[in-house]
Amino acid sequence: MNDLDIDPLELAALIGSRICHDIISPVGAITNGLEVLEEEKDESMREFAMDLIQKSSSQASAKLQFARLAFGASGGAGAEIDMVDAGRCAAGFLEREKADLDWQVNAPMLGKLEAKLLLNLLMIAANSVARGGTIHVTAERDEDETVMRIVAEGDRAKCAAGVREVITTGAKPNPLDAHSVQPLYTVLLARESNMAITASEEKNRVVLGARSATKHTDDAGQPDAETVIR
């Protein structure tokens, strides 16, 4: 894998920008709704504004809760994340997106880094079905390893060219910005949690996976062919 070292301050700034990008739309809609309430006397318009505020507030809250798990320091160092809560956050995050969620995670808990990796892979999968579809998420954990698999199915499902390059070759995005930092962050999470990522594409189908790398290395300490990012 290529060197993915990045200045911590730059990474923090780009992740912050990415989170702001994701919530600016619903927060802007709330502002617009409040302005309508202040200026409009027509009852139907006021009802429309209240509906807009309620839906946008729920959307902003869902995105922030998801970001807290996917990017934040939830639970503190060494903590484990409840997968029921993670699934609830993932469902809320996708509620107003075009993709439906099929959350079949058998592991009741995952380590914080593993949980963050799973949710970031979910984000990549969601972006690959821009025309709508279903995202199937599975994860299992035993004493020796963690295995996760995310399948995105939908019309013309496909990873964006820049995203695929990052997760399959380990190349640093060019340019590196608030959009491209998320797949880079995913690869950094995999490295930090000692997980090996896999990615494949078929017609109308994108399959992403990760598994503990410790039991899947050759004598030189390199990942086996089945587990390397490709």
JSON list of C-alpha atoms in Angstrom, two decimals:
[
{"chain": "A", "resi": 1, "resn": "MET", "atom": "CA", "xyz": [0.00, 0.00, 0.00]},
{"chain": "A", "resi": 2, "resn": "ASN", "atom": "CA", "xyz": [1.21, 3.52, -0.72]},
{"chain": "A", "resi": 3, "resn": "ASP", "atom": "CA", "xyz": [2.06, 5.89, 2.08]},
{"chain": "A", "resi": 4, "resn": "LEU", "atom": "CA", "xyz": [-1.14, 7.52, 3.30]},
{"chain": "A", "resi": 5, "resn": "ASP", "atom": "CA", "xyz": [0.44, 9.72, 5.96]},
{"chain": "A", "resi": 6, "resn": "ILE", "atom": "CA", "xyz": [-1.42, 12.99, 6.36]},
{"chain": "A", "resi": 7, "resn": "ASP", "atom": "CA", "xyz": [-0.92, 15.90, 8.72]},
{"chain": "A", "resi": 8, "resn": "PRO", "atom": "CA", "xyz": [-3.30, 15.42, 11.70]},
{"chain": "A", "resi": 9, "resn": "LEU", "atom": "CA", "xyz": [-4.44, 19.05, 11.56]},
{"chain": "A", "resi": 10, "resn": "GLU", "atom": "CA", "xyz": [-5.23, 18.75, 7.85]},
{"chain": "A", "resi": 11, "resn": "LEU", "atom": "CA", "xyz": [-7.13, 15.51, 8.42]},
{"chain": "A", "resi": 12, "resn": "ALA", "atom": "CA", "xyz": [-9.15, 17.06, 11.27]},
{"chain": "A", "resi": 13, "resn": "ALA", "atom": "CA", "xyz": [-9.96, 20.13, 9.16]},
{"chain": "A", "resi": 14, "resn": "LEU", "atom": "CA", "xyz": [-11.10, 18.05, 6.18]},
{"chain": "A", "resi": 15, "resn": "ILE", "atom": "CA", "xyz": [-13.24, 15.72, 8.30]},
{"chain": "A", "resi": 16, "resn": "GLY", "atom": "CA", "xyz": [-14.82, 18.77, 9.94]},
{"chain": "A", "resi": 17, "resn": "SER", "atom": "CA", "xyz": [-15.54, 20.22, 6.50]},
{"chain": "A", "resi": 18, "resn": "ARG", "atom": "CA", "xyz": [-17.09, 16.92, 5.39]},
{"chain": "A", "resi": 19, "resn": "ILE", "atom": "CA", "xyz": [-19.44, 16.85, 8.38]},
{"chain": "A", "resi": 20, "resn": "CYS", "atom": "CA", "xyz": [-20.43, 20.48, 7.79]},
{"chain": "A", "resi": 21, "resn": "HIS", "atom": "CA", "xyz": [-21.10, 19.68, 4.13]},
{"chain": "A", "resi": 22, "resn": "ASP", "atom": "CA", "xyz": [-23.42, 16.82, 5.10]},
{"chain": "A", "resi": 23, "resn": "ILE", "atom": "CA", "xyz": [-25.54, 18.86, 7.52]},
{"chain": "A", "resi": 24, "resn": "ILE", "atom": "CA", "xyz": [-25.58, 22.28, 5.84]},
{"chain": "A", "resi": 25, "resn": "SER", "atom": "CA", "xyz": [-28.58, 21.41, 3.67]},
{"chain": "A", "resi": 26, "resn": "PRO", "atom": "CA", "xyz": [-30.99, 20.38, 6.46]},
{"chain": "A", "resi": 27, "resn": "VAL", "atom": "CA", "xyz": [-29.80, 23.23, 8.70]},
{"chain": "A", "resi": 28, "resn": "GLY", "atom": "CA", "xyz": [-30.37, 25.68, 5.84]},
{"chain": "A", "resi": 29, "resn": "ALA", "atom": "CA", "xyz": [-33.86, 24.27, 5.35]},
{"chain": "A", "resi": 30, "resn": "ILE", "atom": "CA", "xyz": [-34.61, 24.83, 9.06]},
{"chain": "A", "resi": 31, "resn": "THR", "atom": "CA", "xyz": [-33.50, 28.46, 8.70]},
{"chain": "A", "resi": 32, "resn": "ASN", "atom": "CA", "xyz": [-35.75, 28.91, 5.65]},
{"chain": "A", "resi": 33, "resn": "GLY", "atom": "CA", "xyz": [-38.68, 27.39, 7.49]},
{"chain": "A", "resi": 34, "resn": "LEU", "atom": "CA", "xyz": [-38.21, 29.74, 10.45]},
{"chain": "A", "resi": 35, "resn": "GLU", "atom": "CA", "xyz": [-38.11, 32.73, 8.12]},
{"chain": "A", "resi": 36, "resn": "VAL", "atom": "CA", "xyz": [-41.40, 31.65, 6.56]},
{"chain": "A", "resi": 37, "resn": "LEU", "atom": "CA", "xyz": [-42.98, 31.35, 10.03]},
{"chain": "A", "resi": 38, "resn": "GLU", "atom": "CA", "xyz": [-41.85, 34.88, 10.86]},
{"chain": "A", "resi": 39, "resn": "GLU", "atom": "CA", "xyz": [-43.17, 36.45, 7.66]},
{"chain": "A", "resi": 40, "resn": "GLU", "atom": "CA", "xyz": [-46.16, 34.37, 6.53]},
{"chain": "A", "resi": 41, "resn": "LYS", "atom": "CA", "xyz": [-49.70, 34.75, 7.81]},
{"chain": "A", "resi": 42, "resn": "ASP", "atom": "CA", "xyz": [-51.23, 32.17, 5.48]},
{"chain": "A", "resi": 43, "resn": "GLU", "atom": "CA", "xyz": [-52.00, 29.08, 7.56]},
{"chain": "A", "resi": 44, "resn": "SER", "atom": "CA", "xyz": [-51.19, 26.58, 4.78]},
{"chain": "A", "resi": 45, "resn": "MET", "atom": "CA", "xyz": [-47.76, 28.14, 4.29]},
{"chain": "A", "resi": 46, "resn": "ARG", "atom": "CA", "xyz": [-47.12, 28.06, 8.02]},
{"chain": "A", "resi": 47, "resn": "GLU", "atom": "CA", "xyz": [-48.05, 24.37, 8.13]},
{"chain": "A", "resi": 48, "resn": "PHE", "atom": "CA", "xyz": [-45.68, 23.73, 5.22]},
{"chain": "A", "resi": 49, "resn": "ALA", "atom": "CA", "xyz": [-42.91, 25.59, 7.05]},
{"chain": "A", "resi": 50, "resn": "MET", "atom": "CA", "xyz": [-43.47, 23.60, 10.27]},
{"chain": "A", "resi": 51, "resn": "ASP", "atom": "CA", "xyz": [-43.36, 20.33, 8.33]},
{"chain": "A", "resi": 52, "resn": "LEU", "atom": "CA", "xyz": [-40.12, 21.43, 6.66]},
{"chain": "A", "resi": 53, "resn": "ILE", "atom": "CA", "xyz": [-38.59, 22.35, 10.02]},
{"chain": "A", "resi": 54, "resn": "GLN", "atom": "CA", "xyz": [-39.58, 19.06, 11.62]},
{"chain": "A", "resi": 55, "resn": "LYS", "atom": "CA", "xyz": [-38.27, 16.89, 8.78]},
{"chain": "A", "resi": 56, "resn": "SER", "atom": "CA", "xyz": [-35.06, 18.88, 8.41]},
{"chain": "A", "resi": 57, "resn": "SER", "atom": "CA", "xyz": [-34.38, 18.83, 12.17]},
{"chain": "A", "resi": 58, "resn": "SER", "atom": "CA", "xyz": [-34.76, 15.03, 12.19]},
{"chain": "A", "resi": 59, "resn": "GLN", "atom": "CA", "xyz": [-32.45, 14.75, 9.20]},
{"chain": "A", "resi": 60, "resn": "ALA", "atom": "CA", "xyz": [-29.80, 17.01, 10.74]},
{"chain": "A", "resi": 61, "resn": "SER", "atom": "CA", "xyz": [-29.97, 15.11, 14.04]},
{"chain": "A", "resi": 62, "resn": "ALA", "atom": "CA", "xyz": [-29.64, 11.74, 12.25]},
{"chain": "A", "resi": 63, "resn": "LYS", "atom": "CA", "xyz": [-26.63, 12.93, 10.26]},
{"chain": "A", "resi": 64, "resn": "LEU", "atom": "CA", "xyz": [-24.93, 14.29, 13.37]},
{"chain": "A", "resi": 65, "resn": "GLN", "atom": "CA", "xyz": [-25.55, 11.10, 15.34]},
{"chain": "A", "resi": 66, "resn": "PHE", "atom": "CA", "xyz": [-24.12, 9.06, 12.48]},
{"chain": "A", "resi": 67, "resn": "ALA", "atom": "CA", "xyz": [-21.09, 11.38, 12.18]},
{"chain": "A", "resi": 68, "resn": "ARG", "atom": "CA", "xyz": [-20.47, 11.05, 15.91]},
{"chain": "A", "resi": 69, "resn": "LEU", "atom": "CA", "xyz": [-20.05, 7.29, 15.49]},
{"chain": "A", "resi": 70, "resn": "ALA", "atom": "CA", "xyz": [-18.36, 7.30, 12.08]},
{"chain": "A", "resi": 71, "resn": "PHE", "atom": "CA", "xyz": [-15.87, 10.12, 12.73]},
{"chain": "A", "resi": 72, "resn": "GLY", "atom": "CA", "xyz": [-16.01, 11.03, 16.40]},
{"chain": "A", "resi": 73, "resn": "ALA", "atom": "CA", "xyz": [-14.55, 9.73, 19.65]},
{"chain": "A", "resi": 74, "resn": "SER", "atom": "CA", "xyz": [-17.68, 7.99, 20.93]},
{"chain": "A", "resi": 75, "resn": "GLY", "atom": "CA", "xyz": [-17.12, 5.88, 24.03]},
{"chain": "A", "resi": 76, "resn": "GLY", "atom": "CA", "xyz": [-13.53, 6.93, 24.67]},
{"chain": "A", "resi": 77, "resn": "ALA", "atom": "CA", "xyz": [-10.30, 5.03, 24.07]},
{"chain": "A", "resi": 78, "resn": "GLY", "atom": "CA", "xyz": [-10.64, 1.25, 23.79]},
{"chain": "A", "resi": 79, "resn": "ALA", "atom": "CA", "xyz": [-14.43, 1.38, 23.91]},
{"chain": "A", "resi": 80, "resn": "GLU", "atom": "CA", "xyz": [-16.78, -0.98, 22.11]},
{"chain": "A", "resi": 81, "resn": "ILE", "atom": "CA", "xyz": [-19.80, 0.21, 20.14]},
{"chain": "A", "resi": 82, "resn": "ASP", "atom": "CA", "xyz": [-23.25, -1.38, 20.42]},
{"chain": "A", "resi": 83, "resn": "MET", "atom": "CA", "xyz": [-24.23, -2.58, 16.96]},
{"chain": "A", "resi": 84, "resn": "VAL", "atom": "CA", "xyz": [-27.94, -2.12, 17.63]},
{"chain": "A", "resi": 85, "resn": "ASP", "atom": "CA", "xyz": [-27.27, 1.58, 18.24]},
{"chain": "A", "resi": 86, "resn": "ALA", "atom": "CA", "xyz": [-24.99, 1.70, 15.20]},
{"chain": "A", "resi": 87, "resn": "GLY", "atom": "CA", "xyz": [-27.71, 0.14, 13.05]},
{"chain": "A", "resi": 88, "resn": "ARG", "atom": "CA", "xyz": [-30.25, 2.65, 14.32]},
{"chain": "A", "resi": 89, "resn": "CYS", "atom": "CA", "xyz": [-27.89, 5.51, 13.44]},
{"chain": "A", "resi": 90, "resn": "ALA", "atom": "CA", "xyz": [-27.23, 4.02, 10.01]},
{"chain": "A", "resi": 91, "resn": "ALA", "atom": "CA", "xyz": [-30.96, 3.70, 9.33]},
{"chain": "A", "resi": 92, "resn": "GLY", "atom": "CA", "xyz": [-31.51, 7.31, 10.34]},
{"chain": "A", "resi": 93, "resn": "PHE", "atom": "CA", "xyz": [-28.62, 8.46, 8.17]},
{"chain": "A", "resi": 94, "resn": "LEU", "atom": "CA", "xyz": [-30.08, 6.71, 5.10]},
{"chain": "A", "resi": 95, "resn": "GLU", "atom": "CA", "xyz": [-33.73, 7.51, 5.82]},
{"chain": "A", "resi": 96, "resn": "ARG", "atom": "CA", "xyz": [-33.91, 10.38, 3.34]},
{"chain": "A", "resi": 97, "resn": "GLU", "atom": "CA", "xyz": [-31.37, 8.93, 0.92]},
{"chain": "A", "resi": 98, "resn": "LYS", "atom": "CA", "xyz": [-32.24, 6.84, -2.13]},
{"chain": "A", "resi": 99, "resn": "ALA", "atom": "CA", "xyz": [-30.80, 3.63, -0.66]},
{"chain": "A", "resi": 100, "resn": "ASP", "atom": "CA", "xyz": [-32.67, 1.24, 1.65]},
{"chain": "A", "resi": 101, "resn": "LEU", "atom": "CA", "xyz": [-30.77, -0.44, 4.48]},
{"chain": "A", "resi": 102, "resn": "ASP", "atom": "CA", "xyz": [-30.71, -4.17, 5.28]},
{"chain": "A", "resi": 103, "resn": "TRP", "atom": "CA", "xyz": [-28.79, -4.32, 8.58]},
{"chain": "A", "resi": 104, "resn": "GLN", "atom": "CA", "xyz": [-27.92, -7.95, 9.43]},
{"chain": "A", "resi": 105, "resn": "VAL", "atom": "CA", "xyz": [-25.04, -7.49, 11.88]},
{"chain": "A", "resi": 106, "resn": "ASN", "atom": "CA", "xyz": [-24.71, -10.51, 14.16]},
{"chain": "A", "resi": 107, "resn": "ALA", "atom": "CA", "xyz": [-21.90, -9.11, 16.28]},
{"chain": "A", "resi": 108, "resn": "PRO", "atom": "CA", "xyz": [-23.55, -7.43, 19.31]},
{"chain": "A", "resi": 109, "resn": "MET", "atom": "CA", "xyz": [-20.51, -5.22, 19.86]},
{"chain": "A", "resi": 110, "resn": "LEU", "atom": "CA", "xyz": [-17.52, -4.13, 17.80]},
{"chain": "A", "resi": 111, "resn": "GLY", "atom": "CA", "xyz": [-14.39, -2.30, 18.82]},
{"chain": "A", "resi": 112, "resn": "LYS", "atom": "CA", "xyz": [-14.64, 1.44, 18.24]},
{"chain": "A", "resi": 113, "resn": "LEU", "atom": "CA", "xyz": [-12.26, 1.47, 15.27]},
{"chain": "A", "resi": 114, "resn": "GLU", "atom": "CA", "xyz": [-13.96, -1.54, 13.68]},
{"chain": "A", "resi": 115, "resn": "ALA", "atom": "CA", "xyz": [-17.38, 0.07, 14.11]},
{"chain": "A", "resi": 116, "resn": "LYS", "atom": "CA", "xyz": [-16.12, 3.30, 12.54]},
{"chain": "A", "resi": 117, "resn": "LEU", "atom": "CA", "xyz": [-14.67, 1.31, 9.64]},
{"chain": "A", "resi": 118, "resn": "LEU", "atom": "CA", "xyz": [-18.00, -0.47, 9.08]},
{"chain": "A", "resi": 119, "resn": "LEU", "atom": "CA", "xyz": [-19.92, 2.81, 9.01]},
{"chain": "A", "resi": 120, "resn": "ASN", "atom": "CA", "xyz": [-17.42, 4.44, 6.66]},
{"chain": "A", "resi": 121, "resn": "LEU", "atom": "CA", "xyz": [-17.65, 1.48, 4.28]},
{"chain": "A", "resi": 122, "resn": "LEU", "atom": "CA", "xyz": [-21.43, 1.93, 4.48]},
{"chain": "A", "resi": 123, "resn": "MET", "atom": "CA", "xyz": [-21.03, 5.57, 3.40]},
{"chain": "A", "resi": 124, "resn": "ILE", "atom": "CA", "xyz": [-18.97, 4.50, 0.38]},
{"chain": "A", "resi": 125, "resn": "ALA", "atom": "CA", "xyz": [-21.59, 1.88, -0.48]},
{"chain": "A", "resi": 126, "resn": "ALA", "atom": "CA", "xyz": [-24.40, 4.45, -0.18]},
{"chain": "A", "resi": 127, "resn": "ASN", "atom": "CA", "xyz": [-22.62, 6.79, -2.58]},
{"chain": "A", "resi": 128, "resn": "SER", "atom": "CA", "xyz": [-22.28, 3.97, -5.11]},
{"chain": "A", "resi": 129, "resn": "VAL", "atom": "CA", "xyz": [-26.07, 3.65, -5.56]},
{"chain": "A", "resi": 130, "resn": "ALA", "atom": "CA", "xyz": [-26.91, 7.22, -6.49]},
{"chain": "A", "resi": 131, "resn": "ARG", "atom": "CA", "xyz": [-29.95, 6.04, -8.49]},
{"chain": "A", "resi": 132, "resn": "GLY", "atom": "CA", "xyz": [-31.34, 4.10, -5.53]},
{"chain": "A", "resi": 133, "resn": "GLY", "atom": "CA", "xyz": [-31.04, 0.54, -4.32]},
{"chain": "A", "resi": 134, "resn": "THR", "atom": "CA", "xyz": [-30.44, -1.56, -1.23]},
{"chain": "A", "resi": 135, "resn": "ILE", "atom": "CA", "xyz": [-27.39, -1.82, 1.00]},
{"chain": "A", "resi": 136, "resn": "HIS", "atom": "CA", "xyz": [-26.92, -5.14, 2.80]},
{"chain": "A", "resi": 137, "resn": "VAL", "atom": "CA", "xyz": [-24.64, -4.96, 5.84]},
{"chain": "A", "resi": 138, "resn": "THR", "atom": "CA", "xyz": [-23.32, -8.02, 7.69]},
{"chain": "A", "resi": 139, "resn": "ALA", "atom": "CA", "xyz": [-20.63, -8.35, 10.36]},
{"chain": "A", "resi": 140, "resn": "GLU", "atom": "CA", "xyz": [-19.49, -11.19, 12.57]},
{"chain": "A", "resi": 141, "resn": "ARG", "atom": "CA", "xyz": [-16.95, -11.36, 15.34]},
{"chain": "A", "resi": 142, "resn": "ASP", "atom": "CA", "xyz": [-15.35, -14.21, 17.23]},
{"chain": "A", "resi": 143, "resn": "GLU", "atom": "CA", "xyz": [-12.32, -14.50, 19.48]},
{"chain": "A", "resi": 144, "resn": "ASP", "atom": "CA", "xyz": [-9.92, -14.53, 16.53]},
{"chain": "A", "resi": 145, "resn": "GLU", "atom": "CA", "xyz": [-11.24, -12.15, 13.92]},
{"chain": "A", "resi": 146, "resn": "THR", "atom": "CA", "xyz": [-13.89, -9.74, 12.72]},
{"chain": "A", "resi": 147, "resn": "VAL", "atom": "CA", "xyz": [-15.43, -10.09, 9.26]},
{"chain": "A", "resi": 148, "resn": "MET", "atom": "CA", "xyz": [-17.69, -7.47, 7.68]},
{"chain": "A", "resi": 149, "resn": "ARG", "atom": "CA", "xyz": [-19.35, -7.30, 4.27]},
{"chain": "A", "resi": 150, "resn": "ILE", "atom": "CA", "xyz": [-21.35, -4.51, 2.63]},
{"chain": "A", "resi": 151, "resn": "VAL", "atom": "CA", "xyz": [-23.20, -5.15, -0.63]},
{"chain": "A", "resi": 152, "resn": "ALA", "atom": "CA", "xyz": [-24.78, -2.25, -2.51]},
{"chain": "A", "resi": 153, "resn": "GLU", "atom": "CA", "xyz": [-27.27, -3.27, -5.20]},
{"chain": "A", "resi": 154, "resn": "GLY", "atom": "CA", "xyz": [-28.99, -0.83, -7.53]},
{"chain": "A", "resi": 155, "resn": "ASP", "atom": "CA", "xyz": [-29.28, 0.52, -11.06]},
{"chain": "A", "resi": 156, "resn": "ARG", "atom": "CA", "xyz": [-25.77, 1.30, -12.35]},
{"chain": "A", "resi": 157, "resn": "ALA", "atom": "CA", "xyz": [-24.23, 0.75, -8.92]},
{"chain": "A", "resi": 158, "resn": "LYS", "atom": "CA", "xyz": [-20.59, 1.76, -9.15]},
{"chain": "A", "resi": 159, "resn": "CYS", "atom": "CA", "xyz": [-17.88, 3.31, -7.00]},
{"chain": "A", "resi": 160, "resn": "ALA", "atom": "CA", "xyz": [-16.83, 6.73, -8.16]},
{"chain": "A", "resi": 161, "resn": "ALA", "atom": "CA", "xyz": [-13.51, 6.60, -9.99]},
{"chain": "A", "resi": 162, "resn": "GLY", "atom": "CA", "xyz": [-11.57, 8.55, -7.39]},
{"chain": "A", "resi": 163, "resn": "VAL", "atom": "CA", "xyz": [-13.02, 6.57, -4.49]},
{"chain": "A", "resi": 164, "resn": "ARG", "atom": "CA", "xyz": [-12.23, 3.23, -6.07]},
{"chain": "A", "resi": 165, "resn": "GLU", "atom": "CA", "xyz": [-8.62, 4.26, -6.63]},
{"chain": "A", "resi": 166, "resn": "VAL", "atom": "CA", "xyz": [-8.16, 5.15, -2.96]},
{"chain": "A", "resi": 167, "resn": "ILE", "atom": "CA", "xyz": [-9.69, 1.98, -1.50]},
{"chain": "A", "resi": 168, "resn": "THR", "atom": "CA", "xyz": [-8.21, -0.43, -4.05]},
{"chain": "A", "resi": 169, "resn": "THR", "atom": "CA", "xyz": [-4.66, 0.91, -4.43]},
{"chain": "A", "resi": 170, "resn": "GLY", "atom": "CA", "xyz": [-4.12, 2.93, -1.27]},
{"chain": "A", "resi": 171, "resn": "ALA", "atom": "CA", "xyz": [-3.28, 6.03, -3.33]},
{"chain": "A", "resi": 172, "resn": "LYS", "atom": "CA", "xyz": [-3.78, 9.40, -1.66]},
{"chain": "A", "resi": 173, "resn": "PRO", "atom": "CA", "xyz": [-6.65, 11.30, -3.34]},
{"chain": "A", "resi": 174, "resn": "ASN", "atom": "CA", "xyz": [-5.70, 14.05, -5.75]},
{"chain": "A", "resi": 175, "resn": "PRO", "atom": "CA", "xyz": [-7.04, 16.54, -5.00]},
{"chain": "A", "resi": 176, "resn": "LEU", "atom": "CA", "xyz": [-7.46, 15.86, -1.30]},
{"chain": "A", "resi": 177, "resn": "ASP", "atom": "CA", "xyz": [-10.57, 17.74, -0.22]},
{"chain": "A", "resi": 178, "resn": "ALA", "atom": "CA", "xyz": [-13.65, 17.46, 1.99]},
{"chain": "A", "resi": 179, "resn": "HIS", "atom": "CA", "xyz": [-15.23, 14.97, -0.41]},
{"chain": "A", "resi": 180, "resn": "SER", "atom": "CA", "xyz": [-12.27, 12.68, -1.08]},
{"chain": "A", "resi": 181, "resn": "VAL", "atom": "CA", "xyz": [-11.07, 12.59, 2.54]},
{"chain": "A", "resi": 182, "resn": "GLN", "atom": "CA", "xyz": [-13.79, 10.11, 3.57]},
{"chain": "A", "resi": 183, "resn": "PRO", "atom": "CA", "xyz": [-12.48, 7.11, 1.55]},
{"chain": "A", "resi": 184, "resn": "LEU", "atom": "CA", "xyz": [-8.96, 8.04, 2.65]},
{"chain": "A", "resi": 185, "resn": "TYR", "atom": "CA", "xyz": [-10.14, 8.05, 6.26]},
{"chain": "A", "resi": 186, "resn": "THR", "atom": "CA", "xyz": [-11.69, 4.61, 5.66]},
{"chain": "A", "resi": 187, "resn": "VAL", "atom": "CA", "xyz": [-8.34, 3.18, 4.56]},
{"chain": "A", "resi": 188, "resn": "LEU", "atom": "CA", "xyz": [-6.62, 4.81, 7.55]},
{"chain": "A", "resi": 189, "resn": "LEU", "atom": "CA", "xyz": [-9.18, 3.19, 9.86]},
{"chain": "A", "resi": 190, "resn": "ALA", "atom": "CA", "xyz": [-8.52, -0.20, 8.27]},
{"chain": "A", "resi": 191, "resn": "ARG", "atom": "CA", "xyz": [-4.80, 0.24, 8.81]},
{"chain": "A", "resi": 192, "resn": "GLU", "atom": "CA", "xyz": [-5.21, 1.34, 12.42]},
{"chain": "A", "resi": 193, "resn": "SER", "atom": "CA", "xyz": [-7.60, -1.51, 13.28]},
{"chain": "A", "resi": 194, "resn": "ASN", "atom": "CA", "xyz": [-5.44, -4.10, 11.46]},
{"chain": "A", "resi": 195, "resn": "MET", "atom": "CA", "xyz": [-8.21, -4.88, 8.98]},
{"chain": "A", "resi": 196, "resn": "ALA", "atom": "CA", "xyz": [-7.74, -5.71, 5.31]},
{"chain": "A", "resi": 197, "resn": "ILE", "atom": "CA", "xyz": [-10.25, -4.23, 2.85]},
{"chain": "A", "resi": 198, "resn": "THR", "atom": "CA", "xyz": [-11.61, -5.95, -0.25]},
{"chain": "A", "resi": 199, "resn": "ALA", "atom": "CA", "xyz": [-13.61, -4.36, -3.04]},
{"chain": "A", "resi": 200, "resn": "SER", "atom": "CA", "xyz": [-15.24, -5.74, -6.19]},
{"chain": "A", "resi": 201, "resn": "GLU", "atom": "CA", "xyz": [-17.78, -4.56, -8.75]},
{"chain": "A", "resi": 202, "resn": "GLU", "atom": "CA", "xyz": [-20.28, -6.50, -10.81]},
{"chain": "A", "resi": 203, "resn": "LYS", "atom": "CA", "xyz": [-23.18, -5.32, -12.92]},
{"chain": "A", "resi": 204, "resn": "ASN", "atom": "CA", "xyz": [-25.42, -3.19, -10.67]},
{"chain": "A", "resi": 205, "resn": "ARG", "atom": "CA", "xyz": [-23.54, -4.43, -7.61]},
{"chain": "A", "resi": 206, "resn": "VAL", "atom": "CA", "xyz": [-20.67, -3.19, -5.43]},
{"chain": "A", "resi": 207, "resn": "VAL", "atom": "CA", "xyz": [-19.21, -5.44, -2.73]},
{"chain": "A", "resi": 208, "resn": "LEU", "atom": "CA", "xyz": [-17.00, -4.05, 0.02]},
{"chain": "A", "resi": 209, "resn": "GLY", "atom": "CA", "xyz": [-15.53, -6.09, 2.83]},
{"chain": "A", "resi": 210, "resn": "ALA", "atom": "CA", "xyz": [-13.01, -6.07, 5.64]},
{"chain": "A", "resi": 211, "resn": "ARG", "atom": "CA", "xyz": [-11.57, -8.70, 7.91]},
{"chain": "A", "resi": 212, "resn": "SER", "atom": "CA", "xyz": [-8.91, -8.96, 10.57]},
{"chain": "A", "resi": 213, "resn": "ALA", "atom": "CA", "xyz": [-5.55, -9.15, 8.81]},
{"chain": "A", "resi": 214, "resn": "THR", "atom": "CA", "xyz": [-3.52, -10.97, 11.48]},
{"chain": "A", "resi": 215, "resn": "LYS", "atom": "CA", "xyz": [-4.55, -14.46, 10.36]},
{"chain": "A", "resi": 216, "resn": "HIS", "atom": "CA", "xyz": [-4.33, -13.70, 6.67]},
{"chain": "A", "resi": 217, "resn": "THR", "atom": "CA", "xyz": [-0.68, -12.89, 6.12]},
{"chain": "A", "resi": 218, "resn": "ASP", "atom": "CA", "xyz": [2.15, -14.74, 4.44]},
{"chain": "A", "resi": 219, "resn": "ASP", "atom": "CA", "xyz": [5.54, -15.57, 5.99]},
{"chain": "A", "resi": 220, "resn": "ALA", "atom": "CA", "xyz": [6.77, -12.06, 5.19]},
{"chain": "A", "resi": 221, "resn": "GLY", "atom": "CA", "xyz": [3.90, -10.52, 7.13]},
{"chain": "A", "resi": 222, "resn": "GLN", "atom": "CA", "xyz": [2.05, -9.31, 4.02]},
{"chain": "A", "resi": 223, "resn": "PRO", "atom": "CA", "xyz": [-1.71, -9.85, 3.50]},
{"chain": "A", "resi": 224, "resn": "ASP", "atom": "CA", "xyz": [-2.75, -12.90, 1.48]},
{"chain": "A", "resi": 225, "resn": "ALA", "atom": "CA", "xyz": [-3.98, -12.33, -2.06]},
{"chain": "A", "resi": 226, "resn": "GLU", "atom": "CA", "xyz": [-7.61, -12.71, -1.01]},
{"chain": "A", "resi": 227, "resn": "THR", "atom": "CA", "xyz": [-7.43, -9.99, 1.64]},
{"chain": "A", "resi": 228, "resn": "VAL", "atom": "CA", "xyz": [-5.33, -7.23, 0.15]},
{"chain": "A", "resi": 229, "resn": "ILE", "atom": "CA", "xyz": [-7.01, -4.07, -1.09]},
{"chain": "A", "resi": 230, "resn": "ARG", "atom": "CA", "xyz": [-7.50, -4.54, -4.85]}
]
